[in-house]
Coordinates of N, CA, C and O and ligand atoms in Angstrom, one line a residue:
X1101 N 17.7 22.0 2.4 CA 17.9 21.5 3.8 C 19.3 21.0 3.9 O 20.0 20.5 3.1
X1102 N 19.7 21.3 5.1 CA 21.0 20.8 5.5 C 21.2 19.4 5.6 O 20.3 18.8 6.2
X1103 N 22.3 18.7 5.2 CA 22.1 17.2 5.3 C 21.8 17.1 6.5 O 20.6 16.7 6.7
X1104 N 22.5 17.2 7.7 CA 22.4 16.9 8.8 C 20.8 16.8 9.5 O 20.2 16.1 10.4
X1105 N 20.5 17.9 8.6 CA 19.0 18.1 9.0 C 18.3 17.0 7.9 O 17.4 16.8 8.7
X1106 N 18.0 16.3 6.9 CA 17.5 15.9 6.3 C 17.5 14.5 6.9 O 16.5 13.8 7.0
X1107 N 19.3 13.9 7.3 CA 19.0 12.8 8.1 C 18.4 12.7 9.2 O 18.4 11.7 9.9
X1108 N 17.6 14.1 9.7 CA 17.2 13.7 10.9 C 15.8 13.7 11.3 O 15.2 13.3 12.4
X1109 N 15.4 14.3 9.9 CA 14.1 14.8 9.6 C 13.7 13.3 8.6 O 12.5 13.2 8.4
X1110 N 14.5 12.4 8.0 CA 13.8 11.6 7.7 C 13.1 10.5 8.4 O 13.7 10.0 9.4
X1111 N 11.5 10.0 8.1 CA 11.2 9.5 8.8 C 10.0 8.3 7.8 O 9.6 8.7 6.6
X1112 N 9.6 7.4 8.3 CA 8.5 6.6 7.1 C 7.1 7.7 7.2 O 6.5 8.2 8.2
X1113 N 7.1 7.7 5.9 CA 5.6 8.7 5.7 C 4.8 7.6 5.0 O 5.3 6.9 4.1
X1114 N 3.6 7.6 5.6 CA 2.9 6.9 4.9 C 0.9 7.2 4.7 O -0.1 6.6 4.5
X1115 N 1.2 8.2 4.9 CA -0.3 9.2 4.6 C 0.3 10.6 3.8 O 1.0 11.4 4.5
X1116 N 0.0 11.0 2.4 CA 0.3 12.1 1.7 C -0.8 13.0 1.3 O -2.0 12.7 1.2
X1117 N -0.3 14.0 0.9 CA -1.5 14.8 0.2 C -2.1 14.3 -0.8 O -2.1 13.1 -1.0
X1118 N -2.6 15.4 -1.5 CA -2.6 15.3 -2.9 C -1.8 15.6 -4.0 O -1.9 15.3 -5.1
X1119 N -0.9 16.4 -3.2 CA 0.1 17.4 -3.9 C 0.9 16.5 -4.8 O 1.8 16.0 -4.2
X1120 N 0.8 16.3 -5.9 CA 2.1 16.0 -6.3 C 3.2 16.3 -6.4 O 3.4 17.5 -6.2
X1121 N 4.4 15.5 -6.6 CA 6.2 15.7 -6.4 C 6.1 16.3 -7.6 O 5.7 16.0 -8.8
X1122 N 6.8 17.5 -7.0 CA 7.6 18.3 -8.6 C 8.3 17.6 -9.9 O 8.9 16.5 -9.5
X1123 N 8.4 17.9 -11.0 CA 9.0 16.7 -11.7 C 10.6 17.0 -11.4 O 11.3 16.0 -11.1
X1124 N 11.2 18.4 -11.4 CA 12.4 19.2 -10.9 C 12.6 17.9 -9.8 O 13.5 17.0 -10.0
X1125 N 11.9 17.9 -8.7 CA 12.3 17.1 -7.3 C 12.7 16.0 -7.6 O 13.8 15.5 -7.3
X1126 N 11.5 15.3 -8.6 CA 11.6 13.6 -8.7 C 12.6 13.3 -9.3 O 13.2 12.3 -8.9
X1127 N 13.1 14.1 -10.6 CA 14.5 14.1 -11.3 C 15.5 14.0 -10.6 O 16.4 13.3 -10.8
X1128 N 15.4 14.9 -9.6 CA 16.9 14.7 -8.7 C 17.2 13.7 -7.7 O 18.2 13.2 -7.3
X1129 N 15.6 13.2 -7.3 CA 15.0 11.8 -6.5 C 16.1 10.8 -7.3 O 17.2 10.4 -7.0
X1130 N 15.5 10.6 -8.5 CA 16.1 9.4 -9.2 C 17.7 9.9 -9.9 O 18.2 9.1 -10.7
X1131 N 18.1 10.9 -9.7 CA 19.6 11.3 -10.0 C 20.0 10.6 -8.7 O 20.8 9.6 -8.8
X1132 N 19.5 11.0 -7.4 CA 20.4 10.5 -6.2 C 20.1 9.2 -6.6 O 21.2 8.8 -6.7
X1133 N 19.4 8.2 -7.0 CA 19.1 6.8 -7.1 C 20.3 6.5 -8.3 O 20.8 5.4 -8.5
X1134 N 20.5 7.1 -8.6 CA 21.5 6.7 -9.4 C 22.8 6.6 -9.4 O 23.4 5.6 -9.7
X1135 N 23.4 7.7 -8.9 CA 24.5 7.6 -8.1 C 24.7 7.2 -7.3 O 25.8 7.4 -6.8
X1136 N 24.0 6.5 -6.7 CA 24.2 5.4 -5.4 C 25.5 4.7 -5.6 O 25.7 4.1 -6.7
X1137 N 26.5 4.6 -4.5 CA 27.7 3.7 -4.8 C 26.9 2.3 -5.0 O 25.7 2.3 -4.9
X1138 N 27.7 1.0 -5.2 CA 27.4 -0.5 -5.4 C 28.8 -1.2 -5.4 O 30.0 -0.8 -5.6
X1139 N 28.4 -2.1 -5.4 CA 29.4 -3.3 -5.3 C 30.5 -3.4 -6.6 O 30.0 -4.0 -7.5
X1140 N 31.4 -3.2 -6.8 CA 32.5 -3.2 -8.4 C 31.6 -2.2 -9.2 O 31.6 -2.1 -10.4
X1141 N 30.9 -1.5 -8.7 CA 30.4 -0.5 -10.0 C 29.1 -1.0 -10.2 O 28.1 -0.4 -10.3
X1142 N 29.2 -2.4 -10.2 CA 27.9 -3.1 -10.9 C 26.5 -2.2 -11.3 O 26.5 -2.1 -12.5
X1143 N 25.5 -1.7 -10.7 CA 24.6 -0.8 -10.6 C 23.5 -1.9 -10.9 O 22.7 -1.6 -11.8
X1144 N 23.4 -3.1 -10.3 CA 22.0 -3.9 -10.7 C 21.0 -3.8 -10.1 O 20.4 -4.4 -9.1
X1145 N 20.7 -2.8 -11.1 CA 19.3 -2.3 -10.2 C 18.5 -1.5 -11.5 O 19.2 -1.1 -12.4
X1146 N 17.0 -1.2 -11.5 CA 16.4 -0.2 -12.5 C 15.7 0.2 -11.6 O 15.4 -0.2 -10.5
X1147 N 15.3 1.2 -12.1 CA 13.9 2.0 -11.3 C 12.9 2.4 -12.2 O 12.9 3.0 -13.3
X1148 N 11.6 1.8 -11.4 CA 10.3 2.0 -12.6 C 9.5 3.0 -11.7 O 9.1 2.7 -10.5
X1149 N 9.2 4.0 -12.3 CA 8.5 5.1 -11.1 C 7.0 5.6 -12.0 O 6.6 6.0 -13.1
X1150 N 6.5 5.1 -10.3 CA 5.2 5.4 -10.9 C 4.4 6.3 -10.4 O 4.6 6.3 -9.2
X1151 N 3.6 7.0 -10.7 CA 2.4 7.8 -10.7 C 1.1 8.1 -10.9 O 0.4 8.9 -10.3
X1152 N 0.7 7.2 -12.0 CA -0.5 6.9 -12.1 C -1.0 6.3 -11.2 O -0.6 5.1 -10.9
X1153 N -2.3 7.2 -10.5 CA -3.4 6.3 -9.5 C -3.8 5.4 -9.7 O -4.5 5.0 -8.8
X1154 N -3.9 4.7 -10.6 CA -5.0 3.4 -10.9 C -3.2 2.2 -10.3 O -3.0 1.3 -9.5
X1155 N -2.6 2.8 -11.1 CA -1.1 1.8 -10.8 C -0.9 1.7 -9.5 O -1.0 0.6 -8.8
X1156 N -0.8 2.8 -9.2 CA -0.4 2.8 -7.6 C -1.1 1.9 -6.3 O -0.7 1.2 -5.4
X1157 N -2.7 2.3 -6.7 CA -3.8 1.2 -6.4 C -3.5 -0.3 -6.3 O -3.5 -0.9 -5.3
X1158 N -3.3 -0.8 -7.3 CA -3.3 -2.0 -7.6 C -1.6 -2.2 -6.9 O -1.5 -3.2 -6.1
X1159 N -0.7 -1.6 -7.1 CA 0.7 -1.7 -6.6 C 0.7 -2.1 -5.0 O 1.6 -2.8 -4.5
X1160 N -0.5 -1.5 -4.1 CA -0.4 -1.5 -2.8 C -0.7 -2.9 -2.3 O -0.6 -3.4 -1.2
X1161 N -1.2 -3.6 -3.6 CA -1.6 -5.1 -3.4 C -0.4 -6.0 -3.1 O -0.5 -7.1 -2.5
X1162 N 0.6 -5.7 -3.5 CA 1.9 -6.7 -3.3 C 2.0 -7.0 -2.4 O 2.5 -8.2 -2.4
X1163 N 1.8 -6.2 -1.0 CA 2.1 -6.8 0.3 C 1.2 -6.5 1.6 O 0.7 -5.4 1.3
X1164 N 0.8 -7.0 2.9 CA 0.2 -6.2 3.0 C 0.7 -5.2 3.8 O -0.1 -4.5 4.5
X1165 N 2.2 -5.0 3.9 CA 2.3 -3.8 4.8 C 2.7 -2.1 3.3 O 3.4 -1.1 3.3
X1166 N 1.8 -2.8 2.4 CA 2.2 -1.9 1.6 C 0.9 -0.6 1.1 O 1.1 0.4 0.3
X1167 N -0.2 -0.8 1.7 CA -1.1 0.1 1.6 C -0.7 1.6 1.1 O -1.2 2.2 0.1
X1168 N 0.1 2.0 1.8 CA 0.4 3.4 1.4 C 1.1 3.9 0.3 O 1.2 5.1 0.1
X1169 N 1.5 3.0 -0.2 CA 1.3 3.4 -1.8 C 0.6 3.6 -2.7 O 0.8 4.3 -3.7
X1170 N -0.5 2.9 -2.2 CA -1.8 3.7 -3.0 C -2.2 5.3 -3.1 O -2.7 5.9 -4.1
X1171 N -1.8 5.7 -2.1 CA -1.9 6.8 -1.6 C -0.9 8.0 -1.9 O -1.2 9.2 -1.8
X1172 N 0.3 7.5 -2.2 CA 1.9 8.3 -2.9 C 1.2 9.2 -3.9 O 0.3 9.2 -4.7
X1173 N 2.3 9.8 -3.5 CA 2.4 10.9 -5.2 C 3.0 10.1 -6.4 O 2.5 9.8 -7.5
X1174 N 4.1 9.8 -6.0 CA 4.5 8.6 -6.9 C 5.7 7.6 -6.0 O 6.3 7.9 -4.9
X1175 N 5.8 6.4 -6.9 CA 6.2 5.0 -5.9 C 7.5 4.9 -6.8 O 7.2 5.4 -7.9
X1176 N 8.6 4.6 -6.8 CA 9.9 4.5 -7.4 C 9.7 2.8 -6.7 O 9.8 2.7 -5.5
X1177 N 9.6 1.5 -7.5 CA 10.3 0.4 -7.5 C 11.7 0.1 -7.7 O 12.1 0.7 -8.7
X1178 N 12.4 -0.5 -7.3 CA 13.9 -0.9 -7.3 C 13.4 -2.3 -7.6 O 12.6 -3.0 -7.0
X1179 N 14.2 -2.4 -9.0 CA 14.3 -4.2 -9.7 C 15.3 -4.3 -10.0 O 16.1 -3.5 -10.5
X1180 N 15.2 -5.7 -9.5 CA 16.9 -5.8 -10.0 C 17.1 -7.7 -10.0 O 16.3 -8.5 -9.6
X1181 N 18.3 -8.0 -10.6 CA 18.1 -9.3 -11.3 C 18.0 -10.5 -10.2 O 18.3 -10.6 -9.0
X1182 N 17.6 -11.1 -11.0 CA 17.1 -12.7 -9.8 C 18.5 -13.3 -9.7 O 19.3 -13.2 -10.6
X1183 N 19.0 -14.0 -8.3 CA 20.7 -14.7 -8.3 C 20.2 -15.4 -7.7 O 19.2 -15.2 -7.0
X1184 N 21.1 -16.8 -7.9 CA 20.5 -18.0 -7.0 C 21.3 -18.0 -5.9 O 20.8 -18.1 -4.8
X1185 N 23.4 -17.8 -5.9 CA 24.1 -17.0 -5.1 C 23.8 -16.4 -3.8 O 23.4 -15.3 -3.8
X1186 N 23.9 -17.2 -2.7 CA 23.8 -16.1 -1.5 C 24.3 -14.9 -1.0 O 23.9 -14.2 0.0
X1187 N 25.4 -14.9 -1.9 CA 26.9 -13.7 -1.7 C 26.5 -12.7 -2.7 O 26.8 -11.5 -2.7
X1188 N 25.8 -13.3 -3.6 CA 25.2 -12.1 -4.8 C 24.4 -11.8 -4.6 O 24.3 -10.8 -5.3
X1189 N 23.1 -12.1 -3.9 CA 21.9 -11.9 -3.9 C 22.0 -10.7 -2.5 O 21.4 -9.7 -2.2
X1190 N 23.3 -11.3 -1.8 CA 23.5 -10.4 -0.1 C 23.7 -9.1 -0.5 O 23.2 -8.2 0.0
X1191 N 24.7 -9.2 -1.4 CA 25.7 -8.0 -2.2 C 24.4 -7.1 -2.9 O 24.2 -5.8 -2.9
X1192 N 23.6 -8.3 -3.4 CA 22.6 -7.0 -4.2 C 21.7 -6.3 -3.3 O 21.5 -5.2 -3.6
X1193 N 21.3 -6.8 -2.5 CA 20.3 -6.1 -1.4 C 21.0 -5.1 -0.6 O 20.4 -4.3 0.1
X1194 N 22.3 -5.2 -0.7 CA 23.4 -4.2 0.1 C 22.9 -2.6 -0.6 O 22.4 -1.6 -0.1
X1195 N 23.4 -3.3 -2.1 CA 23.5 -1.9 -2.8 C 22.3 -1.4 -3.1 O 22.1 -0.3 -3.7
X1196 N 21.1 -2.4 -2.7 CA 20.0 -1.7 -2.5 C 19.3 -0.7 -1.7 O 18.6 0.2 -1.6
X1197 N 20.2 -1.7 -1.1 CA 20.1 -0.5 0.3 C 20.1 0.8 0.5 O 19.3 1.6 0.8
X1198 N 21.5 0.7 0.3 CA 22.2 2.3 -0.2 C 21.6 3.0 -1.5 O 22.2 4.1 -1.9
X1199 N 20.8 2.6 -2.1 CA 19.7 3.1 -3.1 C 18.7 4.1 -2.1 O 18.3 5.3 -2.1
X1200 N 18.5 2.9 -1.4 CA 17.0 3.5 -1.1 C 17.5 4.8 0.3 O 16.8 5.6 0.8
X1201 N 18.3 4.5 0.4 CA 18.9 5.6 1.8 C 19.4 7.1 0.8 O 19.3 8.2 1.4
X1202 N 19.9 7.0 -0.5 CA 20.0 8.0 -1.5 C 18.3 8.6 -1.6 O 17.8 9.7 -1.4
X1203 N 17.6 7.5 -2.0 CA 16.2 8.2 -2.7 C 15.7 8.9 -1.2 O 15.1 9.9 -1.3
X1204 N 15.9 8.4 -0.3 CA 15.0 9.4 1.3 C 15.3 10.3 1.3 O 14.4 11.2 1.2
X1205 N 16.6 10.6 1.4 CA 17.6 11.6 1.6 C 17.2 12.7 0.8 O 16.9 13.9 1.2
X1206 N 17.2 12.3 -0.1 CA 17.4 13.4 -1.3 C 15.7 14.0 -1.4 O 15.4 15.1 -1.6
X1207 N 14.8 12.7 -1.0 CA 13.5 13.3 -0.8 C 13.2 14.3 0.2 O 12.5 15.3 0.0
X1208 N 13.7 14.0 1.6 CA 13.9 14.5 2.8 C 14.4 15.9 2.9 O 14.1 16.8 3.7
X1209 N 15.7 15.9 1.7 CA 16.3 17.4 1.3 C 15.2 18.3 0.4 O 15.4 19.5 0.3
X1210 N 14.0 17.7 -0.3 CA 13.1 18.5 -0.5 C 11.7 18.8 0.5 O 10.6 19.4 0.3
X1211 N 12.1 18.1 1.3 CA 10.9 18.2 2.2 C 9.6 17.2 1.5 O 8.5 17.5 1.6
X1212 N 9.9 16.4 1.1 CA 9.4 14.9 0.8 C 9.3 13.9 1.5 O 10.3 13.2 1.4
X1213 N 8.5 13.5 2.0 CA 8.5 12.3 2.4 C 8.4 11.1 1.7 O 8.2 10.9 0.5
X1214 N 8.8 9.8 3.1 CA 9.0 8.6 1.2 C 8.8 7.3 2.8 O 9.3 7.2 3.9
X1215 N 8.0 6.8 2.1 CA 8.2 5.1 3.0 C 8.4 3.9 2.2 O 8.1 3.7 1.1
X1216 N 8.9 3.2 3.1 CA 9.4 1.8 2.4 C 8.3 1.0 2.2 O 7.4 1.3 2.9
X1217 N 8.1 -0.2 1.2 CA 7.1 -1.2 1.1 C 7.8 -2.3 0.8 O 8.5 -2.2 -0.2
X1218 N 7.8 -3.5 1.5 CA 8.6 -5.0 0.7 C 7.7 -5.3 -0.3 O 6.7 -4.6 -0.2
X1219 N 7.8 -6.3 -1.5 CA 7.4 -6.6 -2.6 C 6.8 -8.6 -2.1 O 7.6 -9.4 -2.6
X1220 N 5.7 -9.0 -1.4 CA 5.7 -10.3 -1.6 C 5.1 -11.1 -2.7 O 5.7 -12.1 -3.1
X1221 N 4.1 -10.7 -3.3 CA 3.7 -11.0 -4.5 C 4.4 -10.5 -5.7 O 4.2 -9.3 -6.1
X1222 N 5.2 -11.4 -6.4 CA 5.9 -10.6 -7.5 C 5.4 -11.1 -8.8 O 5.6 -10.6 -9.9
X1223 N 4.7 -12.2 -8.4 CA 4.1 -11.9 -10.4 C 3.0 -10.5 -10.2 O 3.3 -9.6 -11.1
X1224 N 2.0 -10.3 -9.3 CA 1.2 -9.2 -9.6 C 2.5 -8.0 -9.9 O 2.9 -7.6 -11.0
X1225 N 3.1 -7.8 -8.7 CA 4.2 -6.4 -9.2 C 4.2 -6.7 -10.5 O 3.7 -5.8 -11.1
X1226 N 4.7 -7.7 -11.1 CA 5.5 -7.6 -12.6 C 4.5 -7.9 -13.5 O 4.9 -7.7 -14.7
X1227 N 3.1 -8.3 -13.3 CA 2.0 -8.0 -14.1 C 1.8 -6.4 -14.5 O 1.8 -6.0 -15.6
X1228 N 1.7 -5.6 -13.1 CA 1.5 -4.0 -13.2 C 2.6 -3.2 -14.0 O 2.4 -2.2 -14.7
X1229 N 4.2 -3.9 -13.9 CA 5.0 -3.0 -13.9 C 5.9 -3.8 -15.0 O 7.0 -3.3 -15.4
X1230 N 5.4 -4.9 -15.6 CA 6.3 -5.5 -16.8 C 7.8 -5.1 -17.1 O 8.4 -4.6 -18.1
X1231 N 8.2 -5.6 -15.7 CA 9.7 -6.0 -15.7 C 9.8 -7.2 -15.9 O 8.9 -7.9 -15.3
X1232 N 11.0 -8.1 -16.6 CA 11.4 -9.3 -17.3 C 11.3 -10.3 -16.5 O 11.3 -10.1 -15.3
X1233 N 11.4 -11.4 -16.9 CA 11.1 -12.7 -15.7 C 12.4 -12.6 -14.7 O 12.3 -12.7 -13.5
X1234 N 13.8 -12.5 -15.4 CA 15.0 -12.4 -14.5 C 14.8 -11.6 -14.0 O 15.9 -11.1 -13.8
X1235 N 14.0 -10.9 -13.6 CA 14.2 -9.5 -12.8 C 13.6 -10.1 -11.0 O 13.5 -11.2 -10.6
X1236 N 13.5 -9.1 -10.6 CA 12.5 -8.9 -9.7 C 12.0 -7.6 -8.6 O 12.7 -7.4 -7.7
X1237 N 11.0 -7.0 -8.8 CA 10.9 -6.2 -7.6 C 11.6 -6.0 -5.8 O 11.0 -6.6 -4.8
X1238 N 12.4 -5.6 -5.6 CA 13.1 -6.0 -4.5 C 12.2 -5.2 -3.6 O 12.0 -5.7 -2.5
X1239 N 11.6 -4.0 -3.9 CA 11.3 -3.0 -2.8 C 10.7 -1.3 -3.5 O 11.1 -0.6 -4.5
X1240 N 9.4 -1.1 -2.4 CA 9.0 0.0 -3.4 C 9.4 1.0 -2.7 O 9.9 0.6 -1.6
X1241 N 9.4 2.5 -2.7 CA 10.0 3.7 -2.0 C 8.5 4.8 -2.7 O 8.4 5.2 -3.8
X1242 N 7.6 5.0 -1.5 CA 6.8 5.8 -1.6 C 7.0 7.1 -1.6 O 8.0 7.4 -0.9
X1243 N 6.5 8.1 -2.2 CA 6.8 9.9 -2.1 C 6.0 10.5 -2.3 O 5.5 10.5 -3.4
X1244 N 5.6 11.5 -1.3 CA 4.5 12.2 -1.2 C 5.0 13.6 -0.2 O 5.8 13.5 0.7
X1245 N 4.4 14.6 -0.4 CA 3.6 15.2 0.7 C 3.6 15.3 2.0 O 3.4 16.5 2.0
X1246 N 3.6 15.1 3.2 CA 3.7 14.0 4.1 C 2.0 14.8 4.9 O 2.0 15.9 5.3
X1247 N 1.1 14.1 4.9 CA -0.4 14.3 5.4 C 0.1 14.7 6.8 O -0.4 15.8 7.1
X1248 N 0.6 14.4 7.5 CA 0.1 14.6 9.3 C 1.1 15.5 9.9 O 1.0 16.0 11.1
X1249 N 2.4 15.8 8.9 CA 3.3 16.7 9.4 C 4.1 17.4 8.7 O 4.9 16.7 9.5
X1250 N 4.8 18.0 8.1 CA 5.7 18.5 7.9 C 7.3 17.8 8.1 O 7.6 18.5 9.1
X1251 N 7.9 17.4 8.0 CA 9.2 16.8 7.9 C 9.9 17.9 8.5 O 10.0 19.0 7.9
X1252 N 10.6 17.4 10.1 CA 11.6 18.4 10.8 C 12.3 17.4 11.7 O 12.0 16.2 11.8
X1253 N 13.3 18.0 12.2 CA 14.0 16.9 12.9 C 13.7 16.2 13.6 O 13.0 16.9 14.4
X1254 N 13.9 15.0 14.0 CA 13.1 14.3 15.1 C 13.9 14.3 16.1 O 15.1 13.9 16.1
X1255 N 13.1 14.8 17.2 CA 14.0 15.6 18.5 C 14.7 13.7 19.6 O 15.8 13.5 20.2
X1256 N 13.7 12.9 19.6 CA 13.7 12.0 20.0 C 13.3 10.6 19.1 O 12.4 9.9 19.1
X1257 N 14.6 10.7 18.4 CA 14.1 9.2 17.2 C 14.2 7.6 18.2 O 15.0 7.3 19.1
X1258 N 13.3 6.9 17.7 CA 12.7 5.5 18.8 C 13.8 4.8 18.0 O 13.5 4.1 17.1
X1259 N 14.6 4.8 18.3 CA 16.3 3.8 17.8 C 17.5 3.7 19.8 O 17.6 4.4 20.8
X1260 N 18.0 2.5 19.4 CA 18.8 1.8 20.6 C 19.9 3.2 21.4 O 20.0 4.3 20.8
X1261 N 20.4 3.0 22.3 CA 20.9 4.4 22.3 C 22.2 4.4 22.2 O 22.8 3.5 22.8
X1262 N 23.2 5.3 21.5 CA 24.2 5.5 21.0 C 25.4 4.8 21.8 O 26.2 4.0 21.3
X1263 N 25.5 5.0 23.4 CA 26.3 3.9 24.1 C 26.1 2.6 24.0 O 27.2 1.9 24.0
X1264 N 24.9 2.1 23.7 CA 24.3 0.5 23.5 C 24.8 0.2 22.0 O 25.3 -0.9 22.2
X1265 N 24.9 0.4 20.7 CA 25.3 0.1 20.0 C 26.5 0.8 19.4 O 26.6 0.5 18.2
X1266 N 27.5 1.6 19.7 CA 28.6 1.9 19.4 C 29.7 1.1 20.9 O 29.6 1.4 22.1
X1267 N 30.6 0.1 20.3 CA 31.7 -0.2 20.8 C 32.8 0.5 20.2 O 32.9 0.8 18.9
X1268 N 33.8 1.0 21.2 CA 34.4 2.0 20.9 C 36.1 1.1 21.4 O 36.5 0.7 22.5
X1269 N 37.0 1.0 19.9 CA 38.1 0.6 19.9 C 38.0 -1.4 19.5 O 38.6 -2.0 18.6
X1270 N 37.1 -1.8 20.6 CA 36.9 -2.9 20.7 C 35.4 -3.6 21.2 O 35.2 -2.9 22.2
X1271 N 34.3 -4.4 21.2 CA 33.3 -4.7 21.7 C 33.5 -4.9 22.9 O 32.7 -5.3 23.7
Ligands
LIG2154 C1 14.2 -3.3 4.7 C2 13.0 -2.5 5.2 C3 11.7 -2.9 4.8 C4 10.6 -2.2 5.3 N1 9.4 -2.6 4.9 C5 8.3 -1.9 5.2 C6 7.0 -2.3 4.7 O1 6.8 -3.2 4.0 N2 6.0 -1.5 5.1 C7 6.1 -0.4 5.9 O2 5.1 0.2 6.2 N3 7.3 0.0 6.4 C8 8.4 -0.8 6.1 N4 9.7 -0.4 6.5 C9 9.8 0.8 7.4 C10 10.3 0.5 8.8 O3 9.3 -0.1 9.5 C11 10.8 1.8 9.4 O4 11.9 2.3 8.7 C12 11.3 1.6 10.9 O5 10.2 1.3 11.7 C13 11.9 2.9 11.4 O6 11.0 4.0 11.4 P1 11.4 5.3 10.6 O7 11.8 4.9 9.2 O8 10.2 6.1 10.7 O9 12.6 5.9 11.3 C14 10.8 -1.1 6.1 C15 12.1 -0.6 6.4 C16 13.2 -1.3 5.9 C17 14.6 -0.8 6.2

């Protein structure tokens, strides 16, 4: 897919097949997670990617807008270290950011879908997924299939309109 087309065609999926993600795909899923720019280089962040159904199940329990994970082909968690720091903890959620905008993308370029989940329960997450106490689950990134449609550009995306949020020279 064309980028242009991939950014346009991404959208939150949150009902998948059964199909599972190629392993070819998911390798390059978590290649783009990897190369994600960050703040000085830093890269604080891991990725625990899961696929097993029983995991996934219990994984959808962290929050409740997280149901559809249960349901993924596989869930890529982003952990990354605990800061008491408001400037580091800002900084880290930045380059998290730009993680998870790498992992769509690149899902989106295979015709993958992928939706976001926040993490509120973090001892269960880190019961399931035994990452270290300094750590913490920041956010899960679902991938599947996409059940209700096919991934194509979205002719009319529900976002502010391009005059309303672009000031141009000055606000
Ligand atoms: C930081 C962040 C957290 C989100 N958390 C959730 C979530 O917990 N559950 C969920 O279903 N969607 C979640 N979303 C998805 C947003 O609701 C969605 O991206 C937004 O409504 C725009 O829709 P679109 O992604 O289909 O364009 C989250 C998105 C972001 C950026």
């Amino acid at each position: 897919m064309e980028t242009w087309d991939a950014i346009r065609s991404r959208r939150n999926v949150r009902t998948f097949t059964d199909r599972p993600v190629g392993a070819a795909d998911l390798e390059r899923i978590l290649e783009a997670a990897r190369r994600t720019p960050s703040s000085s280089n830093r890269q604080r962040w891991d990725f625990v990617v899961v696929t097993d159904r029983e995991r996934l199940r219990r994984l959808a329990g962290v929050w409740r807008g997280a149901g559809h994970i249960a349901g993924s082909a596989a869930t890529i968690a982003l952990i990354a270290p605990q800061a008491d720091d408001p400037h580091i903890r800002e900084s880290i959620q930045y380059d998290l950011g730009q993680v998870t905008m790498s992992v769509m993308l690149a899902a989106a370029d295979a015709g993958i879908g992928s939706g976001h989940a926040a993490v509120e329960d973090q001892h269960l997450a880190r019961e399931i997924l035994g990452f270290p106490e300094d750590r913490f689950c920041a956010w899960l990134i679902a991938l599947g299939h996409p059940a209700d449609r096919p991934l194509r550009p979205v002719r009319r995306p529900d976002r502010r309109p391009l005059d309303e949020v672009v000031h141009r020279e000055r606000w």
